Tab-separated table of C-alpha atoms in Angstrom:
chain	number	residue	atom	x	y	z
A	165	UNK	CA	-26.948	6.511	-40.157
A	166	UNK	CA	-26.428	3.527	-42.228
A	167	UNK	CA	-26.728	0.166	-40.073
A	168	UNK	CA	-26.522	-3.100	-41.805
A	169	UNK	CA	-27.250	-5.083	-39.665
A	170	UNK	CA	-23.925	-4.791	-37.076
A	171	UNK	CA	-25.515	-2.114	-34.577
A	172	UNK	CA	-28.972	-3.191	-32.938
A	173	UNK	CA	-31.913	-0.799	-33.188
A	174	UNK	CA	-31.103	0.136	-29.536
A	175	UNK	CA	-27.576	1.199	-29.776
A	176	UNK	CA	-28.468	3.511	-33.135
A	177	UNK	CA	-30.863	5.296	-31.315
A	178	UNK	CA	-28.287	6.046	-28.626
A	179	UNK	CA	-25.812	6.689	-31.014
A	180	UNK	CA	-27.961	8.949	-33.186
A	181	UNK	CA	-28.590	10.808	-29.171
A	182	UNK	CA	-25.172	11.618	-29.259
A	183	UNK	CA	-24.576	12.750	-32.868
A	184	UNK	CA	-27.561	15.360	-31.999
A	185	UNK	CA	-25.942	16.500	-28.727
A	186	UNK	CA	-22.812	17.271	-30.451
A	187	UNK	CA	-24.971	18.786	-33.333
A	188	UNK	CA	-26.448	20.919	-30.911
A	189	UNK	CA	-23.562	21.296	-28.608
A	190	UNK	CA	-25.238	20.216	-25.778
A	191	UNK	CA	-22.762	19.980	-22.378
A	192	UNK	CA	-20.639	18.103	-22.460
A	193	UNK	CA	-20.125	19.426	-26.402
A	194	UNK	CA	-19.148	22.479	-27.287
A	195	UNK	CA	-19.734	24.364	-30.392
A	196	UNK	CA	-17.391	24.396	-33.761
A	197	UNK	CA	-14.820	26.782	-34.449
A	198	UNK	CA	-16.970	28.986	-36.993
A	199	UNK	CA	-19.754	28.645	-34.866
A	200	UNK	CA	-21.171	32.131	-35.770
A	201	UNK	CA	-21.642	31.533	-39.241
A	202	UNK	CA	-24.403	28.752	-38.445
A	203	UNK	CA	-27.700	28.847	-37.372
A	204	UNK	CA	-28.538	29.099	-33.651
A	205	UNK	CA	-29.911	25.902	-33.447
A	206	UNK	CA	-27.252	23.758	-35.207
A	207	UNK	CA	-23.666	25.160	-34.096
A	208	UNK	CA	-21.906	22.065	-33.014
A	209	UNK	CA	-19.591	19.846	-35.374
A	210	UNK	CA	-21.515	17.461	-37.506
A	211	UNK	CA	-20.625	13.630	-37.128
A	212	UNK	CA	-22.184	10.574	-39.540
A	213	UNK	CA	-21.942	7.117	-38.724
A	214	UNK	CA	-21.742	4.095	-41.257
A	215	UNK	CA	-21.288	0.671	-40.446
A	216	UNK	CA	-21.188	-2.653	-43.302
A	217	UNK	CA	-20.775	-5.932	-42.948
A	218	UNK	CA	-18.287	-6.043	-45.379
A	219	UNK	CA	-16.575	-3.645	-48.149
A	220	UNK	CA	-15.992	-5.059	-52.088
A	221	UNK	CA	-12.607	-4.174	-52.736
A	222	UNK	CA	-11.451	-2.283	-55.565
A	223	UNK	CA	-8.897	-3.435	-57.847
A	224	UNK	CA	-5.298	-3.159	-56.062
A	225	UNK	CA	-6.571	-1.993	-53.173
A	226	UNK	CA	-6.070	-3.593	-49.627
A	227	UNK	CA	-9.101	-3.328	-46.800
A	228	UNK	CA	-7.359	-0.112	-45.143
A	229	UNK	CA	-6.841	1.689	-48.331
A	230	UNK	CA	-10.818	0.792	-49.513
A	231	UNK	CA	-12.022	1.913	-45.763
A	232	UNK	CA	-10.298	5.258	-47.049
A	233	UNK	CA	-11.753	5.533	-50.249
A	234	UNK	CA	-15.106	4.529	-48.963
A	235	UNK	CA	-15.151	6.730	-46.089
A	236	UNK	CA	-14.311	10.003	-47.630
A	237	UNK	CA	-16.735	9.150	-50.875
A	238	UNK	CA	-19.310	8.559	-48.272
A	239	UNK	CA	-18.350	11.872	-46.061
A	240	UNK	CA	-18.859	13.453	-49.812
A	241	UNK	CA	-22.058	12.065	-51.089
A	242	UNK	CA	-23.741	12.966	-47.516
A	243	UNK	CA	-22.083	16.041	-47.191
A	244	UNK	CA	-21.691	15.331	-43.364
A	245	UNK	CA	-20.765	18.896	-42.023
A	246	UNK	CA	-21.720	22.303	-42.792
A	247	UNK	CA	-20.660	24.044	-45.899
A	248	UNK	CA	-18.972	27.295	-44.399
A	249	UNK	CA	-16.903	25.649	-42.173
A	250	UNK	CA	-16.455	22.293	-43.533
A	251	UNK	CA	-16.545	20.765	-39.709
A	252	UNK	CA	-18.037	17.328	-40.646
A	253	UNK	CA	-16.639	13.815	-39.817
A	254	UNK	CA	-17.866	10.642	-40.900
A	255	UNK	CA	-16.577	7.889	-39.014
A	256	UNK	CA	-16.927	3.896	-41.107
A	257	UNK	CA	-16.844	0.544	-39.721
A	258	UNK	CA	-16.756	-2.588	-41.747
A	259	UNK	CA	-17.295	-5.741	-39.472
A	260	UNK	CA	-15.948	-8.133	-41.983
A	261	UNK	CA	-12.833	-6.413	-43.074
A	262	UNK	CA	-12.669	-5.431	-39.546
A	263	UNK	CA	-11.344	-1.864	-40.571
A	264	UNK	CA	-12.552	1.056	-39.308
A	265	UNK	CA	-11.976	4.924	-40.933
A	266	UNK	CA	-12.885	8.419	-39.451
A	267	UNK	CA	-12.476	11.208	-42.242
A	268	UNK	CA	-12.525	14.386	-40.687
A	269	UNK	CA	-13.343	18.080	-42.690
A	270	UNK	CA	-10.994	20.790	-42.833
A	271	UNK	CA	-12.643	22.908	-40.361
A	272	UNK	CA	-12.157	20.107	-37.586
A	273	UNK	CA	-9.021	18.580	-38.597
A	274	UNK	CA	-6.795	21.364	-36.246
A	275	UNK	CA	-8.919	19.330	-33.082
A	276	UNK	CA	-8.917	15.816	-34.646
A	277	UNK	CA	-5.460	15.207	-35.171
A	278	UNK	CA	-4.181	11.728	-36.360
A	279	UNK	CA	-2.619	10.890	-33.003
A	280	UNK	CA	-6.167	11.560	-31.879
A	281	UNK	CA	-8.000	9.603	-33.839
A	282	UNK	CA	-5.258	6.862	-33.479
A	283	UNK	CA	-6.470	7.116	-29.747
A	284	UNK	CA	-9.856	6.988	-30.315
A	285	UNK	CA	-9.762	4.051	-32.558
A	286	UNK	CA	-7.398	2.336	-30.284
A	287	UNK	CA	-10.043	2.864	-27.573
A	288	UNK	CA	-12.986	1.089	-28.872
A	289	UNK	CA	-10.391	-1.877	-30.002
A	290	UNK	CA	-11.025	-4.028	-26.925
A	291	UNK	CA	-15.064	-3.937	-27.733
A	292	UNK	CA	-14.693	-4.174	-31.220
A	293	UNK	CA	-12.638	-7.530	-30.442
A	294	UNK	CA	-15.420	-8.724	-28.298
A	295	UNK	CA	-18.047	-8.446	-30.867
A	296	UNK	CA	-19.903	-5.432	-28.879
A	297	UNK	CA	-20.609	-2.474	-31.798
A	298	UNK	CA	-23.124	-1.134	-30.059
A	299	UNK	CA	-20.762	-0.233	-27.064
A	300	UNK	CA	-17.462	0.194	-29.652
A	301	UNK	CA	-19.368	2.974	-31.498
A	302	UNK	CA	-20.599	4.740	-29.045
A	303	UNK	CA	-17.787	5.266	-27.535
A	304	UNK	CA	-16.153	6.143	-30.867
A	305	UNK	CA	-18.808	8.796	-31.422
A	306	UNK	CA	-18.539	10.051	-27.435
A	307	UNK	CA	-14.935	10.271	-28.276
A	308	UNK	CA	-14.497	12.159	-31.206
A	309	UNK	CA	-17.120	14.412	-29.642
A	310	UNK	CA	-15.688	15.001	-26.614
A	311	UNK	CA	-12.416	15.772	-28.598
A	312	UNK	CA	-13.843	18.417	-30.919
A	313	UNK	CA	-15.197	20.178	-27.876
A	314	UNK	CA	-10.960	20.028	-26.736
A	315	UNK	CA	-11.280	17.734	-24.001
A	316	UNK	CA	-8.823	14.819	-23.945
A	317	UNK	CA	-10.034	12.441	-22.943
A	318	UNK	CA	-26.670	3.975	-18.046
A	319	UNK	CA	-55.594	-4.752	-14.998
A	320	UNK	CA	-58.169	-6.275	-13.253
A	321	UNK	CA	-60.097	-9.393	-15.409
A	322	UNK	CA	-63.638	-11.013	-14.314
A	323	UNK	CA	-66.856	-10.906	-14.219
A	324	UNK	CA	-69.714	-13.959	-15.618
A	325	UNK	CA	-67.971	-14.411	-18.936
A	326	UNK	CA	-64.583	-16.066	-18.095
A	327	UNK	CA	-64.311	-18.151	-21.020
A	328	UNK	CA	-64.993	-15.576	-22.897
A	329	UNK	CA	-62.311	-13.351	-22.033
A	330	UNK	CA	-59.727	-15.581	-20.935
A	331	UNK	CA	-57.568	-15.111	-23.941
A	332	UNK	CA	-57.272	-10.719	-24.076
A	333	UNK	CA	-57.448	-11.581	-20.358
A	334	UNK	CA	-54.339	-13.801	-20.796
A	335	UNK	CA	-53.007	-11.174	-22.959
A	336	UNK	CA	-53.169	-7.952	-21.122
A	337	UNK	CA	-51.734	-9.615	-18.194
A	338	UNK	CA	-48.820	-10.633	-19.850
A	339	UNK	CA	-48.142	-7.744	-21.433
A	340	UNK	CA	-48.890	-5.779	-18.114
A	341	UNK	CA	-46.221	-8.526	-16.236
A	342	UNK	CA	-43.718	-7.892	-18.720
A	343	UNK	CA	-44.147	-3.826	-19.388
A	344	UNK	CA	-44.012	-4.090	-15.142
A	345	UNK	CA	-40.866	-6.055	-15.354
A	346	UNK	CA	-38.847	-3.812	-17.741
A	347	UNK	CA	-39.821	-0.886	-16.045
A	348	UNK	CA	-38.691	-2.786	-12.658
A	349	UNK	CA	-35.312	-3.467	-14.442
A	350	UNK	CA	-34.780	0.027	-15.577
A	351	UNK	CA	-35.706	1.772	-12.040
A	352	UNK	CA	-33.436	-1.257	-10.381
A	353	UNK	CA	-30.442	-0.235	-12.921
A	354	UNK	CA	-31.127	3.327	-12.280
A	355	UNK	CA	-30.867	2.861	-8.407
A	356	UNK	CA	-27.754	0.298	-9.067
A	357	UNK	CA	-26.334	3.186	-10.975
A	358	UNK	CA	-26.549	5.455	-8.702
A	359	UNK	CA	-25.785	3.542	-5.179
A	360	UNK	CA	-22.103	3.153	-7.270
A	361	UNK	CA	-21.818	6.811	-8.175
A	362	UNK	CA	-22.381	7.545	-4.663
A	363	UNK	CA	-19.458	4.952	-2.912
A	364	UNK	CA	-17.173	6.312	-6.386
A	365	UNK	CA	-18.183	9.873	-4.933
A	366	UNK	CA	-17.076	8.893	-1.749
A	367	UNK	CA	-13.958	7.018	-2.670
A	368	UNK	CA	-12.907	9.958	-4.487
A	369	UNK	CA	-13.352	12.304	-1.193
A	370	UNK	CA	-11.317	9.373	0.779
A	371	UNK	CA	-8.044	9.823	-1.972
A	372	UNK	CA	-8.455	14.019	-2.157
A	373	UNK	CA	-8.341	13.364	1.858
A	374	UNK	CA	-5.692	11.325	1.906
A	375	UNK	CA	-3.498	12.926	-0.434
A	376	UNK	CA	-4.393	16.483	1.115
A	377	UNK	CA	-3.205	15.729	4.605
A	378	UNK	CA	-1.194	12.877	3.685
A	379	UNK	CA	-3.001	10.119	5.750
A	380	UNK	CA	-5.482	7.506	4.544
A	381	UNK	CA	-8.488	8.193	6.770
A	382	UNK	CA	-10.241	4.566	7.126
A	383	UNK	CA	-13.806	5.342	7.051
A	384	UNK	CA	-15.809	2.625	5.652
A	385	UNK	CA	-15.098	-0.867	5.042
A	386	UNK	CA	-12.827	-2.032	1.940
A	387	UNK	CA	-15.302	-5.107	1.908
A	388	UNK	CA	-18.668	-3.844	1.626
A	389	UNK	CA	-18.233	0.340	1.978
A	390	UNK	CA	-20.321	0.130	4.943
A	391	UNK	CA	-18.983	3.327	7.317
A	392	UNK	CA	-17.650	2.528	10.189
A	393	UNK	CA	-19.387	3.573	13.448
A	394	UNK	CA	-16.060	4.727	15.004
A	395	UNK	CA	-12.935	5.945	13.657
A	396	UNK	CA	-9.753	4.052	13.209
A	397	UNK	CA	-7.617	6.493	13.292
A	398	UNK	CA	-4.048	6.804	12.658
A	399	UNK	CA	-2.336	5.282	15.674
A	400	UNK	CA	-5.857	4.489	17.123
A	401	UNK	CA	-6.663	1.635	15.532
A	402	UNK	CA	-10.234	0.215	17.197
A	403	UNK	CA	-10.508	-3.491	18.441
A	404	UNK	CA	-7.172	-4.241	17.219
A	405	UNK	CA	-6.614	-8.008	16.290
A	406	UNK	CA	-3.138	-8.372	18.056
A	407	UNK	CA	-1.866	-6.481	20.940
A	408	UNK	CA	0.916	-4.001	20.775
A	409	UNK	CA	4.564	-4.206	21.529
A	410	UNK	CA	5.563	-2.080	24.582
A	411	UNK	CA	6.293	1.420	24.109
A	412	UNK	CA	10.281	0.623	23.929
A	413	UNK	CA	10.095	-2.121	21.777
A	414	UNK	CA	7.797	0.329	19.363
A	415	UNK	CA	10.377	2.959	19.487
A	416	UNK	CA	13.401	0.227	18.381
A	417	UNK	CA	11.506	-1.273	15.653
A	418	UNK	CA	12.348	-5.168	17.220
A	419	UNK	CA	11.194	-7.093	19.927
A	420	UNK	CA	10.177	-10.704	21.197
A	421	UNK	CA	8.854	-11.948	17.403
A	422	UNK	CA	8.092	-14.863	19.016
A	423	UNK	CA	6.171	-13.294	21.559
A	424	UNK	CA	4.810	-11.161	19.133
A	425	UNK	CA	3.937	-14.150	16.266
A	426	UNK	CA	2.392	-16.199	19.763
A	427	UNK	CA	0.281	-12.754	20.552
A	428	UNK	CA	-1.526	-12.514	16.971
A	429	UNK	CA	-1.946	-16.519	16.752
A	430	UNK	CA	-4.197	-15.997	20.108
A	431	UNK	CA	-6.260	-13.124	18.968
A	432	UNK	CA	-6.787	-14.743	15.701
A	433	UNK	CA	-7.646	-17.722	17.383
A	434	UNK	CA	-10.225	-16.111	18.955
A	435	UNK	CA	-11.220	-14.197	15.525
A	436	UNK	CA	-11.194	-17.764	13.937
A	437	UNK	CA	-12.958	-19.290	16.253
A	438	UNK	CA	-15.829	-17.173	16.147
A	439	UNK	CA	-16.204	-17.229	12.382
A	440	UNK	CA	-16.343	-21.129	12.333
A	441	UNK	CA	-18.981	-21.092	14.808
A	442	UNK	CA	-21.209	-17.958	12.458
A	443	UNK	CA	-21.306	-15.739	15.432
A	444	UNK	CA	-19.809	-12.202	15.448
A	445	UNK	CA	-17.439	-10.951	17.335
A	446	UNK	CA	-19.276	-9.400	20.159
A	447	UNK	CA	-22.039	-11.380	22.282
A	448	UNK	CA	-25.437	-11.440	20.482
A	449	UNK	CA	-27.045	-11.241	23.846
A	450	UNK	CA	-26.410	-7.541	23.280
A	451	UNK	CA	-28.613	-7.550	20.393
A	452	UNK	CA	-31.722	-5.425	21.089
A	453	UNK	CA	-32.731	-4.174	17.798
A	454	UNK	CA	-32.172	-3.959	14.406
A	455	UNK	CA	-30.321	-0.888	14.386
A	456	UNK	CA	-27.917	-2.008	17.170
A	457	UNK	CA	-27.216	-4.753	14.699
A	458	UNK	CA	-26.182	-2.936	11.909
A	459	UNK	CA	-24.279	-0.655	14.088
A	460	UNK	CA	-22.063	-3.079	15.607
A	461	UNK	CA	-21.706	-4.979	11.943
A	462	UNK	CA	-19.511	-2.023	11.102
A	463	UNK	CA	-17.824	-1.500	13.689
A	464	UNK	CA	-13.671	-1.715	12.798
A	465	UNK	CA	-11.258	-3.964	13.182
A	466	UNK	CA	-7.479	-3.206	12.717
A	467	UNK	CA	-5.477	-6.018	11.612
A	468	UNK	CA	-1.912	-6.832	11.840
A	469	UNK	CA	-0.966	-5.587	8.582
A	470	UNK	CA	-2.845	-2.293	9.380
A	471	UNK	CA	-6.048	-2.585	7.123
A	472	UNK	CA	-9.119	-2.255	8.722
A	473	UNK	CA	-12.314	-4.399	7.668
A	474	UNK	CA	-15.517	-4.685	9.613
A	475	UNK	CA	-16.114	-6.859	12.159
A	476	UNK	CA	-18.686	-8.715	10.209
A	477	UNK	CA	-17.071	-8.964	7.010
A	478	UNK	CA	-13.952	-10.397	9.189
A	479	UNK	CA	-15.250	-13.310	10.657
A	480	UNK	CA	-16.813	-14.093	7.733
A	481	UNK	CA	-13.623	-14.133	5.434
A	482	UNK	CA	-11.371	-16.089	8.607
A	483	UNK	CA	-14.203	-19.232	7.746
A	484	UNK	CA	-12.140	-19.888	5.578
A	485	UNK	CA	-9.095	-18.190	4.975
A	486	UNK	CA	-6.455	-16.840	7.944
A	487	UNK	CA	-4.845	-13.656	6.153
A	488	UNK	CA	-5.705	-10.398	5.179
A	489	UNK	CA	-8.401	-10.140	2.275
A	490	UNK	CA	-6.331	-6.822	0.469
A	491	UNK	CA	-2.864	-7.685	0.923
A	492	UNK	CA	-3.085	-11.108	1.531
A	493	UNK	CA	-0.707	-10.537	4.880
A	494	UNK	CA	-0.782	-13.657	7.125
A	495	UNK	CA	-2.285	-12.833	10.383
A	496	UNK	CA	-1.262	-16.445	12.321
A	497	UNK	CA	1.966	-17.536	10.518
A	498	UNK	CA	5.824	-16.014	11.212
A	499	UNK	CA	5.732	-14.826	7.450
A	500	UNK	CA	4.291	-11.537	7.337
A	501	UNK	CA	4.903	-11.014	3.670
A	502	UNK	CA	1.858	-10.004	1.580
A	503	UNK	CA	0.889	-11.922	-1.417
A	504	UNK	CA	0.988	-8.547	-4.034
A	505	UNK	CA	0.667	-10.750	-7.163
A	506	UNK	CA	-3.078	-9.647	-7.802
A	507	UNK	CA	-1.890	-6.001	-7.979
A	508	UNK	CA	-0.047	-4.770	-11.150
A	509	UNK	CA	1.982	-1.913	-9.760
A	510	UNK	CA	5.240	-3.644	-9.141
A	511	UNK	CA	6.135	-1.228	-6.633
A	512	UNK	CA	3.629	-2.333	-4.272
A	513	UNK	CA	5.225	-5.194	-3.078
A	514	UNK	CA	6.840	-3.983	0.016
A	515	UNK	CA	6.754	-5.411	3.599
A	516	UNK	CA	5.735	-1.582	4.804
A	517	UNK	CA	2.085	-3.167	4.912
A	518	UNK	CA	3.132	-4.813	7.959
A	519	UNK	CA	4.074	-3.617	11.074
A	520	UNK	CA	5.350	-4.598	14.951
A	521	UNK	CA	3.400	-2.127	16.923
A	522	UNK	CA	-0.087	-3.316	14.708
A	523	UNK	CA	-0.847	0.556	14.127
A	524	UNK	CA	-1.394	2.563	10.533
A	525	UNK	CA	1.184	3.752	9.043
A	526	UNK	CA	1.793	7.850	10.649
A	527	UNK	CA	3.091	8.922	7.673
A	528	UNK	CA	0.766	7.927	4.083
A	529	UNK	CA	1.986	5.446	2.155
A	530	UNK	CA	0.952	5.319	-1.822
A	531	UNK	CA	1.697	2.046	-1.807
A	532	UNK	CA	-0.479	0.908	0.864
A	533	UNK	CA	-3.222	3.332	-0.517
A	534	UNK	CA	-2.770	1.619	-3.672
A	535	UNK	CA	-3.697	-1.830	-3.072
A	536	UNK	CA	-6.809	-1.067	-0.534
A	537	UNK	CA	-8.209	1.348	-3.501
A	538	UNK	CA	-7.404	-1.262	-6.083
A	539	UNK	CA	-9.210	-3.783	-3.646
A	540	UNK	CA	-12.556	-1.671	-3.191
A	541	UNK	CA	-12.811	-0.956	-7.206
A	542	UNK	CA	-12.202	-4.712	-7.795
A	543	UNK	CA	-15.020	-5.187	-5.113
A	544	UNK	CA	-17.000	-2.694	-6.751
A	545	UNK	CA	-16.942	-4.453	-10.083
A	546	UNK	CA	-17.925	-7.503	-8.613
A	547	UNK	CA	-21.358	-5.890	-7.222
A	548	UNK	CA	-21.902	-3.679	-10.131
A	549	UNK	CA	-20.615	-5.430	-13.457
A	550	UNK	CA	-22.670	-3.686	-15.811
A	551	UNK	CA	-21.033	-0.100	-14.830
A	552	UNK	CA	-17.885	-0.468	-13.359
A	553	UNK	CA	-15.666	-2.772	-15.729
A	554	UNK	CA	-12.474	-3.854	-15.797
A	555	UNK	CA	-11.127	-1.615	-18.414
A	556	UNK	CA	-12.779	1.231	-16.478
A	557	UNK	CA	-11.116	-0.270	-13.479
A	558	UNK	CA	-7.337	-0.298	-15.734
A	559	UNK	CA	-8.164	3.559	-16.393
A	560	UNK	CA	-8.756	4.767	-12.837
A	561	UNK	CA	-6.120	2.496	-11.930
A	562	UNK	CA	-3.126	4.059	-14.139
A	563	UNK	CA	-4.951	7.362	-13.077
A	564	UNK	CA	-3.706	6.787	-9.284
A	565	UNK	CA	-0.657	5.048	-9.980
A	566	UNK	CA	1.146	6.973	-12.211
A	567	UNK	CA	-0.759	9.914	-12.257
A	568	UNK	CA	-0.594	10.201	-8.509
A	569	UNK	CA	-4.161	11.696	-8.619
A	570	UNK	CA	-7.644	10.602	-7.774
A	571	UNK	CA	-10.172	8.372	-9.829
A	572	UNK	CA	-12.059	10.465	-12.374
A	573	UNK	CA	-15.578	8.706	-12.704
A	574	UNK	CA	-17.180	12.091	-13.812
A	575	UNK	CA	-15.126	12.596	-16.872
A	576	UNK	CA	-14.922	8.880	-17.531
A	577	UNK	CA	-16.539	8.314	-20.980
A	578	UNK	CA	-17.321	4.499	-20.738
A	579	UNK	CA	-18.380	5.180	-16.862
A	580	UNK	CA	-20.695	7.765	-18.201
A	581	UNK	CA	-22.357	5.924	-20.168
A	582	UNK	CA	-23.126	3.257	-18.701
A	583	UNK	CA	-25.278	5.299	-17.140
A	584	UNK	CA	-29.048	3.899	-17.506
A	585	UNK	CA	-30.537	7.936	-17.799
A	586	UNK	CA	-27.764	8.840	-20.179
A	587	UNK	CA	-28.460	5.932	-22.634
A	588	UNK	CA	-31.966	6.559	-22.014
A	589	UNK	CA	-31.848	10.042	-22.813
A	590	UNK	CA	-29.482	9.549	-25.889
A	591	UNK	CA	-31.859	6.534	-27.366
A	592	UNK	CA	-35.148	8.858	-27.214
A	593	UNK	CA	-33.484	11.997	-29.128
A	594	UNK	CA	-31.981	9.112	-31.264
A	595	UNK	CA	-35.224	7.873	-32.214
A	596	UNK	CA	-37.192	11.112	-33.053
A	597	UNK	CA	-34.861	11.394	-36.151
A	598	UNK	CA	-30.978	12.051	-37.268
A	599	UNK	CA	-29.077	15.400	-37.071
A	600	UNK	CA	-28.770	17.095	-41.268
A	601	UNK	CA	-25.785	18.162	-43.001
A	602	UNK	CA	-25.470	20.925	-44.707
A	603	UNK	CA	-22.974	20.124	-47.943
A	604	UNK	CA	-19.887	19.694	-46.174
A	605	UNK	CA	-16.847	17.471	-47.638
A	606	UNK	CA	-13.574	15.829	-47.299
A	607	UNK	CA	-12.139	17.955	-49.547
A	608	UNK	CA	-8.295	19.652	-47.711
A	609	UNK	CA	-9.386	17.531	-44.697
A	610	UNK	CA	-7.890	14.802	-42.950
A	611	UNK	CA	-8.269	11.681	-41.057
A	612	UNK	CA	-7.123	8.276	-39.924
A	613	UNK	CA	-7.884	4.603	-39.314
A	614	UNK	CA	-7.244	0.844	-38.171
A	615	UNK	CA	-7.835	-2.474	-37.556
A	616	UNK	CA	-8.682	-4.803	-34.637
């Protein structure tokens, strides 16, 4: 792999991982088309990296056309790909002419198509933009990888002679604080990593459950994912925060609104006034133990607009604010209409996230559903930047919205690796040394690039 400069010595090796795994066709990979005319060890597609600062352009020539030129003389003089099957690709960046080229080999250019590679390229745009290569080409490489395998888509110091041994003293200890303190890091981003793969894992269970009996079960809190010690259930709501209208008012859909407006201002009243004093909800002269603490700090609280949020996080958030933290529903004003401007599906906003008798929903609503998943991932971005961004949030987003399915954080590529042990594992077959070619060439092939 040729550097120059634009990808650090980290992010090769990790790249260099990946180009192996596909070499080898290591799961997720899968091995090339004329797989049995190679050698057992070396059956997956061959892919070469090369990154410049900048190209010298030929006479005539404009930066696309020499990113062209470049990247199929380069694919040649390597010979990236095996000579049988021709299955190589070689994919070029040049940071100055901010081009980028991927010329594919005849035997892979059936898989790598141009719309393809148009996605691919369009992909890594956004981090290309932002100045992060090491992230932009390793997702190129994941990618086009994932692609040709036809899937679419993180000492003890003493003794009489102080003076004497002060210094290596000095040394060792700082070298021992700071090995100690990476290795800290790395089993804190490991645990990090994981703690989110679990609530994703669980978030995922929540839509398949909702979707399969078409109710949203509320099981943890949208706030901080904490489970709730009791169910509120559909119609069942627990330690609701307004009473409900009598059973004939319910089944006419009206009633006394200003009875009903004066019966939420009291109970949030009550809610309110037990945030601004930084006291929870129920008497702390119940509080015996720690465990009873926790227990009660997720215990769930239906509010008028039907989301439920734990008792804790509640009175914390009506400190200072007197409406619902998801859909922004008033809870102590005669305007029940939620603020949906934060939420990008413009049919979400509806007034169906607010209703008389202050019970879900019995029927599921997508649009509800919607914004309280759209909440939690925004919430989970804000505790775990480093994994779950916002362009990961964007995919999982149009993945529920207008794919009507559930979020996908398994088959995400930019979710996967941000993965600590992935990179990890990529960066230390990186470093032991790159994959070989074996005389392949761009020679009937194909390929495709762009700019950002």
């Amino acid at each position: 792999m040729r550097l120059d400069g634009v990808l650090s010595f980290s992010g090769a090796n990790v790249v260099e991982g990946v180009i192996k795994a596909i070499a080898l066709s290591e799961d997720p990979y899968a091995p090339a088309k004329c797989s049995t005319q190679l050698s057992a060890g070396s059956r997956g597609y061959k892919v070469a990296v090369a990154v410049m600062q900048q190209m010298q352009l030929q006479d005539g020539l404009d930066a696309a056309q020499q990113a062209e030129v470049f990247a199929k003389a380069l694919h040649d003089a390597w010979g990236v790909g095996d000579a049988s099957c021709n299955n190589g690709v070689l994919l070029l960046l040049s940071k100055g002419d901010r081009q980028v080229y991927m010329s594919v080999g005849s035997g892979a250019t059936a898989l790598l198509t141009p719309d393809r590679i148009a996605g691919i390229i369009e992909a890594i745009k956004p981090d290309l933009r932002a100045g992060k290569f090491d992230q932009g080409i390793q997702r190129a490489v994941v990618e086009t990888g994932l692609v040709l395998a036809g899937q679419e888509g993180e000492p003890e110091s003493g003794g009489s002679n102080w003076w004497e041994l002060s210094f290596v003293g000095m040394f060792f200890a700082a070298f021992g604080y700071l090995w100690y303190r990476a290795s800290s890091q790395s089993r804190r981003r490991r645990g990090d990593f994981r703690r989110c793969q679990d609530l994703l894992a669980r978030l995922k269970r929540e839509q398949a459950e909702a979707i399969k009996t078409q109710r949203y079960p509320s099981a943890s809190c949208p706030v901080c994912f904490a489970d709730f010690d009791t169910p509120a259930e559909d119609g069942s709501p627990v330690e609701p925060s307004a009473p409900p209208l009598p059973a004939e008012d319910q089944a006419s859909g009206s009633g006394n609104s200003a009875e009903q407006e004066e019966g939420i201002k009291g109970n949030h009243k009550h809610l309110h006034k037990a945030g601004s004093q930084k006291e929870p909800l129920l008497s702390k002269g119940d509080a015996d133990s720690d465990a009873q603490q926790a227990q009660r700090a997720v215990t769930p609280l239906t509010l008028p607009c039907h989301h439920v949020i734990c008792e804790t996080c509640l009175t914390r958030w009506l400190e200072e604010s007197d409406n619902c933290p998801i859909c922004r529903a008033s809870m102590g004003t005669s305007d029940p209409r939620p603020n949906t401007r934060r939420f990008s599906a413009p049919h979400q906003q509806r007034d169906v996230y607010i209703a008389r008798d202050n019970r879900r929903p019995p029927a599921y609503d997508p649009c509800f559903y919607q914004s309280e998943l759209q909440y939690r991932l925004h919430n989970l971005h804000m505790q775990y930047p480093d994994f779950v961004t916002p362009h990961i949030i964007n995919i999982w987003t149009n993945q529920v919205v207008h794919g009507g399915g559930v979020i996908t954080p398994e088959t995400t590529v930019e979710f996967q690796m941000n993965d600590p042990t992935t990179q990890q594992h990529y960066a230390s077959s990186g470093a032991s040394g790159s994959a070989g070619f074996g005389g392949g060439s761009s020679f009937g092939g194909g390929g495709g690039g762009g700019s950002w």
